[in-house]
């Protein structure tokens, strides 16, 4: 039986490692939204013969909600697996998308929400749907790297990147990143509370230095991220590699590792306790109400 798996952010890092793992299963057909079709084609061509035919590409730039809506409307196959993996982290200043939304919130969270809403009717009843979270959403876990944890402020302020006292600074971009990851975890938990036979979960891949995530950082940061941290990380707790984290993620998506709907898991497969707002459900509804506006705009 063919399983259609839609994976965002498959051109690099964790997403690339994940699709390599998933392709080992002959039943998988990949639907890959990519922002650059030429790079997507190169990725597809890196597979041979019948494997290549098991990959469908679709142009989708998550920093443009119009692009997300158009791409989603072009899909028509049932979807059994959804992994909302793509992500960005700007490290110097606040960046805005063409929709005038703070980029981290827009790409990491809102665009994925819009995508999911638009393909809702295609997602099968027993489907599994995952978001990527991160320890940076937790006030205790990434302090040493300058991440104070998610700020569960109002969605309008989130969409403008208005973090208390930190407007347009590198701190504001870290605030935005940790918050976007908290929102992803929050949304998986919120949807898991709705009546459904689908499984919603979120996943912390651990620190995976060397991926493309530092692409918007300073030259010094990029150098450290690509060449220094991968070596240092071998001796640090809580660090992983794209291959290692993708192996666990692939097991979860193919249901050989059992998860309960709403779970937040790390790359080892252990359950994690996320940091959520006190009024979690009403806050989640507020985020959904705000985001729903962008589904049809
Ligand atoms: N690396 C870590 O230490 C770490 C830790 C915790 C969580 N995470 C999360 O893990 C996920 C994967 O990150 P990674 O480290 O593998 O980073 P990565 O190598 O930079 O991969 C990010 C992927 O997202 C895609 N993407 C970014 N912006 C996009 C846009 N506007 N439209 C469409 N696709 C877009 C990228 O596409 P292009 O190739 O076209 O740029 C790429 O395929 C992210 O959600 C990240 O936040 C990473």
Coordinates of C-alpha atoms and ligand atoms in Angstrom, one line a residue:
X1 CA 0.0 0.0 0.0
X2 CA 1.5 3.4 -1.0
X3 CA 1.9 5.9 1.8
X4 CA 2.0 9.5 0.6
X5 CA 4.4 11.6 2.8
X6 CA 4.5 15.4 2.6
X7 CA 7.7 16.7 4.1
X8 CA 8.7 20.4 4.2
X9 CA 12.4 21.5 4.2
X10 CA 13.7 18.3 2.5
X11 CA 16.5 20.1 0.7
X12 CA 18.9 20.3 3.6
X13 CA 19.8 19.1 7.1
X14 CA 17.2 17.1 9.1
X15 CA 14.7 17.0 6.2
X16 CA 17.2 15.7 3.7
X17 CA 18.3 13.0 6.2
X18 CA 14.7 12.1 6.8
X19 CA 13.7 11.6 3.2
X20 CA 16.8 9.3 2.7
X21 CA 15.5 7.2 5.6
X22 CA 11.9 7.2 4.4
X23 CA 12.9 6.2 0.9
X24 CA 14.3 2.9 2.2
X25 CA 10.6 1.9 2.6
X26 CA 9.4 1.0 -0.9
X27 CA 5.8 1.9 -0.1
X28 CA 6.7 5.6 0.5
X29 CA 5.8 8.2 -2.1
X30 CA 7.3 11.6 -1.2
X31 CA 5.5 14.9 -1.9
X32 CA 8.2 17.6 -1.4
X33 CA 7.3 21.3 -1.3
X34 CA 10.5 23.2 -2.2
X35 CA 11.1 26.9 -2.7
X36 CA 13.6 26.3 -5.5
X37 CA 12.4 23.8 -8.1
X38 CA 15.8 23.5 -9.7
X39 CA 17.4 22.5 -6.4
X40 CA 14.4 20.2 -5.8
X41 CA 15.1 18.6 -9.2
X42 CA 18.8 18.0 -8.3
X43 CA 17.6 16.4 -5.1
X44 CA 15.2 14.2 -7.0
X45 CA 17.9 13.3 -9.5
X46 CA 20.2 12.1 -6.7
X47 CA 17.8 9.1 -6.5
X48 CA 17.9 6.6 -9.3
X49 CA 15.4 4.5 -11.3
X50 CA 12.1 3.7 -9.7
X51 CA 13.1 5.7 -6.5
X52 CA 13.1 8.9 -8.5
X53 CA 9.6 8.2 -9.6
X54 CA 8.5 8.0 -6.0
X55 CA 9.2 11.7 -5.5
X56 CA 6.9 14.6 -6.5
X57 CA 8.1 18.1 -6.3
X58 CA 5.9 21.2 -5.8
X59 CA 7.0 24.8 -5.7
X60 CA 6.3 26.4 -2.3
X61 CA 8.0 29.3 -0.6
X62 CA 6.9 29.3 3.0
X63 CA 7.8 33.0 3.3
X64 CA 4.9 33.8 0.9
X65 CA 1.4 32.8 2.1
X66 CA 0.2 33.2 -1.5
X67 CA 2.7 30.6 -2.6
X68 CA 1.6 28.2 0.2
X69 CA -2.0 28.6 -0.8
X70 CA -1.4 28.1 -4.5
X71 CA 0.8 25.0 -3.9
X72 CA -1.7 23.5 -1.4
X73 CA -4.5 24.0 -3.9
X74 CA -2.6 22.1 -6.5
X75 CA -2.4 18.9 -4.4
X76 CA -5.0 16.2 -4.9
X77 CA -3.7 12.9 -3.6
X78 CA -4.5 11.5 -0.1
X79 CA -1.8 12.2 2.4
X80 CA -0.8 9.8 5.1
X81 CA 2.2 11.4 6.6
X82 CA 2.9 15.1 7.1
X83 CA 6.1 16.4 8.6
X84 CA 6.3 20.2 9.0
X85 CA 10.0 20.4 9.3
X86 CA 11.2 23.5 7.4
X87 CA 12.6 26.3 9.6
X88 CA 14.6 29.5 9.6
X89 CA 16.5 31.3 12.2
X90 CA 17.7 34.8 11.6
X91 CA 20.4 35.8 14.0
X92 CA 21.2 39.4 13.5
X93 CA 18.0 41.4 13.1
X94 CA 14.3 41.1 12.6
X95 CA 13.4 40.2 9.0
X96 CA 9.9 40.6 7.5
X97 CA 8.3 38.6 4.7
X98 CA 6.6 40.0 1.7
X99 CA 3.3 39.6 3.7
X100 CA 4.9 42.0 6.3
X101 CA 5.1 39.3 8.9
X102 CA 8.1 38.6 11.1
X103 CA 9.9 35.9 9.1
X104 CA 10.5 33.3 11.9
X105 CA 6.9 33.3 13.0
X106 CA 5.7 33.3 9.4
X107 CA 7.8 30.5 8.0
X108 CA 8.3 28.2 11.1
X109 CA 4.7 28.4 12.3
X110 CA 2.1 30.4 10.4
X111 CA 2.8 29.1 6.9
X112 CA 2.8 25.5 8.1
X113 CA -0.6 26.2 9.8
X114 CA -2.0 27.6 6.6
X115 CA -0.6 24.6 4.6
X116 CA -2.2 22.1 7.0
X117 CA -5.6 23.9 6.9
X118 CA -5.5 24.0 3.1
X119 CA -4.8 20.2 2.8
X120 CA -7.0 19.1 5.7
X121 CA -9.5 17.4 3.3
X122 CA -6.6 15.3 1.8
X123 CA -5.2 14.0 5.1
X124 CA -6.3 10.5 5.8
X125 CA -8.1 9.5 9.0
X126 CA -5.2 7.4 10.3
X127 CA -2.5 10.0 9.2
X128 CA 0.4 11.0 11.4
X129 CA 1.3 14.7 11.5
X130 CA 4.4 16.2 13.0
X131 CA 5.9 19.6 13.9
X132 CA 9.5 20.3 14.7
X133 CA 10.0 21.9 18.1
X134 CA 13.3 22.7 19.8
X135 CA 14.8 23.0 23.3
X136 CA 15.1 26.8 22.6
X137 CA 11.4 27.1 23.4
X138 CA 12.2 26.1 27.0
X139 CA 13.4 28.8 29.5
X140 CA 15.8 26.3 31.2
X141 CA 17.3 24.5 28.3
X142 CA 19.0 26.9 25.9
X143 CA 19.9 29.8 28.2
X144 CA 23.6 29.3 27.7
X145 CA 23.0 30.0 23.9
X146 CA 21.0 33.2 24.6
X147 CA 17.6 31.7 24.2
X148 CA 15.3 32.8 27.1
X149 CA 12.4 30.4 26.1
X150 CA 9.1 31.1 24.3
X151 CA 7.3 34.3 24.8
X152 CA 3.6 33.5 24.6
X153 CA 2.6 37.1 23.8
X154 CA -0.4 38.0 21.6
X155 CA -0.4 36.8 18.0
X156 CA -0.5 40.3 16.5
X157 CA 2.7 41.2 18.4
X158 CA 4.3 37.8 17.4
X159 CA 3.5 38.5 13.8
X160 CA 5.4 41.8 14.1
X161 CA 8.3 40.4 16.1
X162 CA 7.6 42.8 18.9
X163 CA 9.4 41.3 21.8
X164 CA 9.7 43.5 25.0
X165 CA 12.7 45.8 24.8
X166 CA 14.3 43.8 22.1
X167 CA 13.0 45.3 18.9
X168 CA 15.1 44.5 15.8
X169 CA 18.0 43.0 17.7
X170 CA 19.8 39.7 17.6
X171 CA 18.0 38.9 20.9
X172 CA 14.6 39.6 19.3
X173 CA 15.5 37.0 16.6
X174 CA 16.3 34.4 19.3
X175 CA 13.1 35.3 21.1
X176 CA 11.2 34.8 17.8
X177 CA 12.9 31.5 17.1
X178 CA 12.3 29.9 20.5
X179 CA 8.7 31.2 20.4
X180 CA 8.0 29.8 16.9
X181 CA 9.1 26.4 18.2
X182 CA 6.9 26.7 21.3
X183 CA 4.0 27.5 19.0
X184 CA 4.6 24.3 16.9
X185 CA 4.5 22.1 20.0
X186 CA 1.5 24.0 21.3
X187 CA -0.4 23.4 18.0
X188 CA 0.4 19.7 17.9
X189 CA -1.0 19.4 21.4
X190 CA -4.0 21.6 20.6
X191 CA -5.0 19.5 17.5
X192 CA -4.5 16.3 19.5
X193 CA -7.2 17.5 21.9
X194 CA -9.8 17.7 19.0
X195 CA -11.8 14.6 18.2
X196 CA -9.8 12.7 15.5
X197 CA -8.2 9.3 14.8
X198 CA -5.1 11.1 13.5
X199 CA -1.9 11.3 15.5
X200 CA -0.4 14.7 16.1
X201 CA 3.1 15.0 17.7
X202 CA 6.0 17.3 17.9
X203 CA 9.7 16.5 17.8
X204 CA 12.9 18.0 19.3
X205 CA 15.8 16.9 17.0
X206 CA 18.4 18.1 19.5
X207 CA 21.2 20.5 18.6
X208 CA 22.4 19.4 15.1
X209 CA 25.3 21.8 14.2
X210 CA 26.4 21.9 10.6
X211 CA 23.0 22.1 9.0
X212 CA 21.9 25.1 7.0
X213 CA 20.1 26.7 9.9
X214 CA 22.8 29.4 10.4
X215 CA 22.6 30.5 6.8
X216 CA 21.4 34.0 7.9
X217 CA 24.1 34.4 10.6
X218 CA 27.3 36.4 10.5
X219 CA 30.3 34.9 8.7
X220 CA 31.9 34.1 12.1
X221 CA 28.7 32.3 13.3
X222 CA 28.4 30.3 10.0
X223 CA 32.0 29.2 10.3
X224 CA 31.6 28.1 14.0
X225 CA 28.3 26.4 13.2
X226 CA 29.6 24.5 10.2
X227 CA 33.1 23.5 11.3
X228 CA 33.7 24.1 15.0
X229 CA 30.4 23.1 16.7
X230 CA 30.0 19.7 15.0
X231 CA 33.3 18.7 16.7
X232 CA 32.6 20.3 20.0
X233 CA 29.0 18.9 20.0
X234 CA 30.3 15.3 20.2
X235 CA 31.3 16.1 23.8
X236 CA 28.1 18.0 24.7
X237 CA 24.8 16.6 26.2
X238 CA 21.7 17.0 24.2
X239 CA 23.4 17.1 20.8
X240 CA 22.6 15.0 17.8
X241 CA 23.2 14.8 14.0
X242 CA 20.6 15.0 11.2
X243 CA 21.1 11.3 10.5
X244 CA 20.6 10.2 14.0
X245 CA 17.5 12.5 14.6
X246 CA 16.1 11.5 11.2
X247 CA 16.3 7.8 12.1
X248 CA 14.1 8.3 15.1
X249 CA 11.7 10.7 13.2
X250 CA 11.4 8.1 10.4
X251 CA 10.5 5.4 12.9
X252 CA 7.8 7.7 14.4
X253 CA 6.3 8.6 11.1
X254 CA 6.3 5.0 9.9
X255 CA 4.7 4.0 13.2
X256 CA 7.4 1.5 14.2
X257 CA 8.0 3.7 17.2
X258 CA 4.7 4.2 18.9
X259 CA 3.6 7.7 20.0
X260 CA 0.4 9.0 21.6
X261 CA -1.3 11.9 19.9
X262 CA -0.1 15.1 21.5
X263 CA 3.3 13.7 22.5
X264 CA 6.5 15.8 22.4
X265 CA 9.4 13.6 21.8
X266 CA 13.2 14.0 21.5
X267 CA 15.6 12.4 19.1
X268 CA 16.3 9.6 21.5
X269 CA 12.6 8.7 21.5
X270 CA 12.0 9.9 25.1
X271 CA 9.0 11.9 26.0
X272 CA 9.7 15.6 26.9
X273 CA 7.8 18.0 29.0
X274 CA 7.3 21.2 27.0
X275 CA 7.1 24.7 28.4
X276 CA 3.5 25.9 27.6
X277 CA 1.5 29.0 28.5
X278 CA -0.6 28.6 31.7
X279 CA -3.9 29.0 29.8
X280 CA -2.6 26.7 27.0
X281 CA -5.9 25.9 25.3
X282 CA -7.4 29.4 25.2
X283 CA -4.0 30.7 24.0
X284 CA -3.9 28.0 21.3
X285 CA -7.4 29.0 20.2
X286 CA -6.3 32.7 20.0
X287 CA -3.4 31.6 17.7
X288 CA -5.7 29.5 15.5
X289 CA -8.2 32.4 15.2
X290 CA -5.4 34.8 14.2
X291 CA -3.9 32.3 11.7
X292 CA -7.2 31.2 10.2
X293 CA -7.5 34.7 8.7
X294 CA -4.5 33.9 6.5
X295 CA -5.9 30.6 5.1
X296 CA -8.3 32.3 2.7
X297 CA -6.9 35.9 2.5
Ligands
LIG1 N1 19.9 22.4 13.5 C1 19.5 22.4 14.8 O1 20.4 22.4 15.7 C2 18.1 22.3 15.2 C3 17.7 22.2 16.5 C4 16.4 22.1 16.8 C5 15.4 22.3 15.9 N2 15.8 22.4 14.6 C6 14.7 22.5 13.6 O2 14.9 21.5 12.6 C7 14.3 21.8 11.4 C8 15.3 21.6 10.3 O3 16.4 22.5 10.4 P1 17.8 22.1 9.9 O4 18.7 22.3 11.1 O5 17.8 20.9 9.2 O6 18.0 23.4 9.0 P2 18.4 23.5 7.4 O7 19.5 22.6 7.0 O8 18.5 25.0 7.2 O9 17.0 23.1 6.7 C9 15.9 23.9 6.7 C10 15.0 23.5 5.5 O10 13.9 24.5 5.5 C11 13.7 25.0 4.2 N3 13.2 26.3 4.2 C12 13.6 27.4 4.9 N4 12.9 28.5 4.6 C13 12.0 28.1 3.6 C14 11.0 28.7 2.9 N5 10.8 30.1 3.0 N6 10.3 28.0 2.0 C15 10.5 26.7 1.9 N7 11.4 26.0 2.5 C16 12.2 26.7 3.4 C17 15.2 25.0 3.7 O11 15.1 25.1 2.3 P3 16.3 25.7 1.4 O12 17.3 24.5 1.2 O13 15.7 26.1 0.1 O14 16.9 26.8 2.2 C18 15.7 23.7 4.2 O15 15.2 22.6 3.4 C19 13.9 23.3 11.5 O16 12.5 23.4 11.9 C20 14.7 23.8 12.7 O17 14.2 24.9 13.4 C21 17.1 22.5 14.2

